[in-house]
Amino acid sequence: MTALALVLAAGTGVALGTTPASADSAQFDVELSSRSPQRPEWNAAAAESKPRADKRCFELYKFRARETQPVQLGGFPRGDGSWAWFMQWRCLSN
């Protein structure tokens, strides 16, 4: 293989037998510990739920997991007067 052909092949990922992977994503909810009817603060909810979101992302994509992003904060009343709050996360793969 000539030097030029090797450079071109390496640039397209052929020399190493790799090709760029297409990004995939998944969205899922992580339940928060708060049971208060008052909406949790965004940054605190994201900080509390990020470790579980990262773990879930890794379970889905293994070492292809690229990042987790908080998407939405929501909740609903339970029958006992408390609330169930959830942070929705998006997980991106390589």
C-alpha atoms as an extended CHARMM CRD file, in Angstrom:
* protein
*
        94  EXT
         1         1  MET       CA              0.0000000000        0.0000000000        0.0000000000  PROA      1               0.0000000000
         2         2  THR       CA              1.4380000000        3.3730000000       -0.9190000000  PROA      2               0.0000000000
         3         3  ALA       CA              1.8270000000        6.1160000000        1.6410000000  PROA      3               0.0000000000
         4         4  LEU       CA             -0.9690000000        8.1460000000        0.0250000000  PROA      4               0.0000000000
         5         5  ALA       CA             -3.3470000000        5.1670000000        0.0470000000  PROA      5               0.0000000000
         6         6  LEU       CA             -2.5040000000        4.4890000000        3.6890000000  PROA      6               0.0000000000
         7         7  VAL       CA             -3.2290000000        8.1060000000        4.6470000000  PROA      7               0.0000000000
         8         8  LEU       CA             -6.5450000000        8.0420000000        2.7730000000  PROA      8               0.0000000000
         9         9  ALA       CA             -7.5240000000        4.7130000000        4.3260000000  PROA      9               0.0000000000
        10        10  ALA       CA             -6.6470000000        5.9340000000        7.8170000000  PROA      10              0.0000000000
        11        11  GLY       CA             -8.6970000000        9.0610000000        7.2760000000  PROA      11              0.0000000000
        12        12  THR       CA            -11.7960000000        7.0150000000        6.4930000000  PROA      12              0.0000000000
        13        13  GLY       CA            -11.2820000000        4.5370000000        9.3250000000  PROA      13              0.0000000000
        14        14  VAL       CA            -10.5390000000        1.6190000000        6.9880000000  PROA      14              0.0000000000
        15        15  ALA       CA             -6.9310000000        1.1070000000        8.1150000000  PROA      15              0.0000000000
        16        16  LEU       CA             -7.9730000000        0.2980000000       11.6710000000  PROA      16              0.0000000000
        17        17  GLY       CA            -11.1370000000       -1.5180000000       10.6900000000  PROA      17              0.0000000000
        18        18  THR       CA            -13.3370000000        1.0410000000       12.3840000000  PROA      18              0.0000000000
        19        19  THR       CA            -16.0890000000        3.2020000000       11.0820000000  PROA      19              0.0000000000
        20        20  PRO       CA            -17.7670000000        6.0620000000       12.8670000000  PROA      20              0.0000000000
        21        21  ALA       CA            -20.7010000000        4.8260000000       14.9330000000  PROA      21              0.0000000000
        22        22  SER       CA            -24.0340000000        6.5170000000       14.6520000000  PROA      22              0.0000000000
        23        23  ALA       CA            -25.2300000000        8.1710000000       17.8280000000  PROA      23              0.0000000000
        24        24  ASP       CA            -28.1380000000        6.5480000000       19.6170000000  PROA      24              0.0000000000
        25        25  SER       CA            -30.0990000000        7.9120000000       22.5400000000  PROA      25              0.0000000000
        26        26  ALA       CA            -32.5300000000        6.7670000000       25.1980000000  PROA      26              0.0000000000
        27        27  GLN       CA            -34.6930000000        8.6780000000       27.6650000000  PROA      27              0.0000000000
        28        28  PHE       CA            -35.6940000000        7.4430000000       31.0880000000  PROA      28              0.0000000000
        29        29  ASP       CA            -36.9490000000        8.7050000000       34.4530000000  PROA      29              0.0000000000
        30        30  VAL       CA            -35.0500000000        8.6250000000       37.7310000000  PROA      30              0.0000000000
        31        31  GLU       CA            -37.2050000000        8.9650000000       40.8500000000  PROA      31              0.0000000000
        32        32  LEU       CA            -36.1780000000       11.5980000000       43.3850000000  PROA      32              0.0000000000
        33        33  SER       CA            -36.2520000000       11.2030000000       47.1590000000  PROA      33              0.0000000000
        34        34  SER       CA            -38.4650000000       14.2610000000       47.7260000000  PROA      34              0.0000000000
        35        35  ARG       CA            -42.0830000000       13.5550000000       48.6830000000  PROA      35              0.0000000000
        36        36  SER       CA            -42.9840000000       17.2040000000       49.2480000000  PROA      36              0.0000000000
        37        37  PRO       CA            -45.7680000000       18.8080000000       47.1890000000  PROA      37              0.0000000000
        38        38  GLN       CA            -43.3160000000       21.6550000000       46.5050000000  PROA      38              0.0000000000
        39        39  ARG       CA            -41.4700000000       21.2020000000       43.1970000000  PROA      39              0.0000000000
        40        40  PRO       CA            -37.7790000000       20.3470000000       43.7930000000  PROA      40              0.0000000000
        41        41  GLU       CA            -35.1380000000       22.8000000000       42.6000000000  PROA      41              0.0000000000
        42        42  TRP       CA            -33.7060000000       21.8090000000       39.1740000000  PROA      42              0.0000000000
        43        43  ASN       CA            -30.0010000000       21.7780000000       40.0920000000  PROA      43              0.0000000000
        44        44  ALA       CA            -30.5560000000       19.8160000000       43.2910000000  PROA      44              0.0000000000
        45        45  ALA       CA            -32.7560000000       17.2770000000       41.4710000000  PROA      45              0.0000000000
        46        46  ALA       CA            -30.1700000000       16.8750000000       38.7060000000  PROA      46              0.0000000000
        47        47  ALA       CA            -27.3320000000       16.4440000000       41.2110000000  PROA      47              0.0000000000
        48        48  GLU       CA            -29.2860000000       13.8470000000       43.2150000000  PROA      48              0.0000000000
        49        49  SER       CA            -30.2900000000       11.7670000000       40.2060000000  PROA      49              0.0000000000
        50        50  LYS       CA            -27.1500000000       12.0390000000       37.9960000000  PROA      50              0.0000000000
        51        51  PRO       CA            -25.2690000000        9.0830000000       39.5440000000  PROA      51              0.0000000000
        52        52  ARG       CA            -28.2480000000        6.7840000000       38.8770000000  PROA      52              0.0000000000
        53        53  ALA       CA            -28.6800000000        8.2470000000       35.3830000000  PROA      53              0.0000000000
        54        54  ASP       CA            -24.9970000000        7.6240000000       34.5990000000  PROA      54              0.0000000000
        55        55  LYS       CA            -25.3070000000        4.0450000000       35.8570000000  PROA      55              0.0000000000
        56        56  ARG       CA            -28.4090000000        3.4290000000       33.7390000000  PROA      56              0.0000000000
        57        57  CYS       CA            -26.7020000000        4.9220000000       30.6790000000  PROA      57              0.0000000000
        58        58  PHE       CA            -23.7170000000        2.6160000000       31.1690000000  PROA      58              0.0000000000
        59        59  GLU       CA            -26.0490000000       -0.3750000000       31.5490000000  PROA      59              0.0000000000
        60        60  LEU       CA            -27.6850000000        0.5220000000       28.2190000000  PROA      60              0.0000000000
        61        61  TYR       CA            -24.5940000000        1.3310000000       26.1350000000  PROA      61              0.0000000000
        62        62  LYS       CA            -21.5860000000       -0.0360000000       28.0850000000  PROA      62              0.0000000000
        63        63  PHE       CA            -18.4210000000        1.7900000000       27.0280000000  PROA      63              0.0000000000
        64        64  ARG       CA            -20.2650000000        3.4340000000       24.1400000000  PROA      64              0.0000000000
        65        65  ALA       CA            -22.0860000000        5.6640000000       26.6560000000  PROA      65              0.0000000000
        66        66  ARG       CA            -21.0770000000        9.2460000000       25.9570000000  PROA      66              0.0000000000
        67        67  GLU       CA            -23.0920000000       11.5270000000       28.2240000000  PROA      67              0.0000000000
        68        68  THR       CA            -26.2500000000       12.0200000000       30.2110000000  PROA      68              0.0000000000
        69        69  GLN       CA            -28.3540000000       15.1690000000       30.0450000000  PROA      69              0.0000000000
        70        70  PRO       CA            -31.2380000000       16.2060000000       32.2920000000  PROA      70              0.0000000000
        71        71  VAL       CA            -34.3200000000       16.8560000000       30.1730000000  PROA      71              0.0000000000
        72        72  GLN       CA            -37.3570000000       17.4560000000       32.3320000000  PROA      72              0.0000000000
        73        73  LEU       CA            -38.5050000000       17.5320000000       35.9370000000  PROA      73              0.0000000000
        74        74  GLY       CA            -41.9870000000       16.2720000000       36.6850000000  PROA      74              0.0000000000
        75        75  GLY       CA            -44.1320000000       14.6950000000       39.3260000000  PROA      75              0.0000000000
        76        76  PHE       CA            -47.5690000000       13.5450000000       40.3300000000  PROA      76              0.0000000000
        77        77  PRO       CA            -49.5430000000       13.3540000000       43.5690000000  PROA      77              0.0000000000
        78        78  ARG       CA            -49.7280000000       10.0550000000       45.3890000000  PROA      78              0.0000000000
        79        79  GLY       CA            -52.8890000000        8.9890000000       47.1460000000  PROA      79              0.0000000000
        80        80  ASP       CA            -51.4680000000        9.7220000000       50.6050000000  PROA      80              0.0000000000
        81        81  GLY       CA            -50.8720000000       13.4560000000       50.0440000000  PROA      81              0.0000000000
        82        82  SER       CA            -47.1950000000       13.0980000000       49.1550000000  PROA      82              0.0000000000
        83        83  TRP       CA            -45.7350000000       13.5480000000       45.6780000000  PROA      83              0.0000000000
        84        84  ALA       CA            -43.5440000000       11.3670000000       43.4570000000  PROA      84              0.0000000000
        85        85  TRP       CA            -40.9500000000       13.4770000000       41.6330000000  PROA      85              0.0000000000
        86        86  PHE       CA            -38.8800000000       12.3220000000       38.6500000000  PROA      86              0.0000000000
        87        87  MET       CA            -35.9910000000       13.7720000000       36.6700000000  PROA      87              0.0000000000
        88        88  GLN       CA            -36.0650000000       12.6350000000       33.0530000000  PROA      88              0.0000000000
        89        89  TRP       CA            -32.6350000000       12.0010000000       31.5340000000  PROA      89              0.0000000000
        90        90  ARG       CA            -31.3630000000       11.5020000000       27.9930000000  PROA      90              0.0000000000
        91        91  CYS       CA            -28.4290000000        9.1840000000       27.4860000000  PROA      91              0.0000000000
        92        92  LEU       CA            -26.3120000000        9.5050000000       24.3470000000  PROA      92              0.0000000000
        93        93  SER       CA            -24.0600000000        6.8370000000       22.9230000000  PROA      93              0.0000000000
        94        94  ASN       CA            -21.0330000000        7.1740000000       20.6720000000  PROA      94              0.0000000000
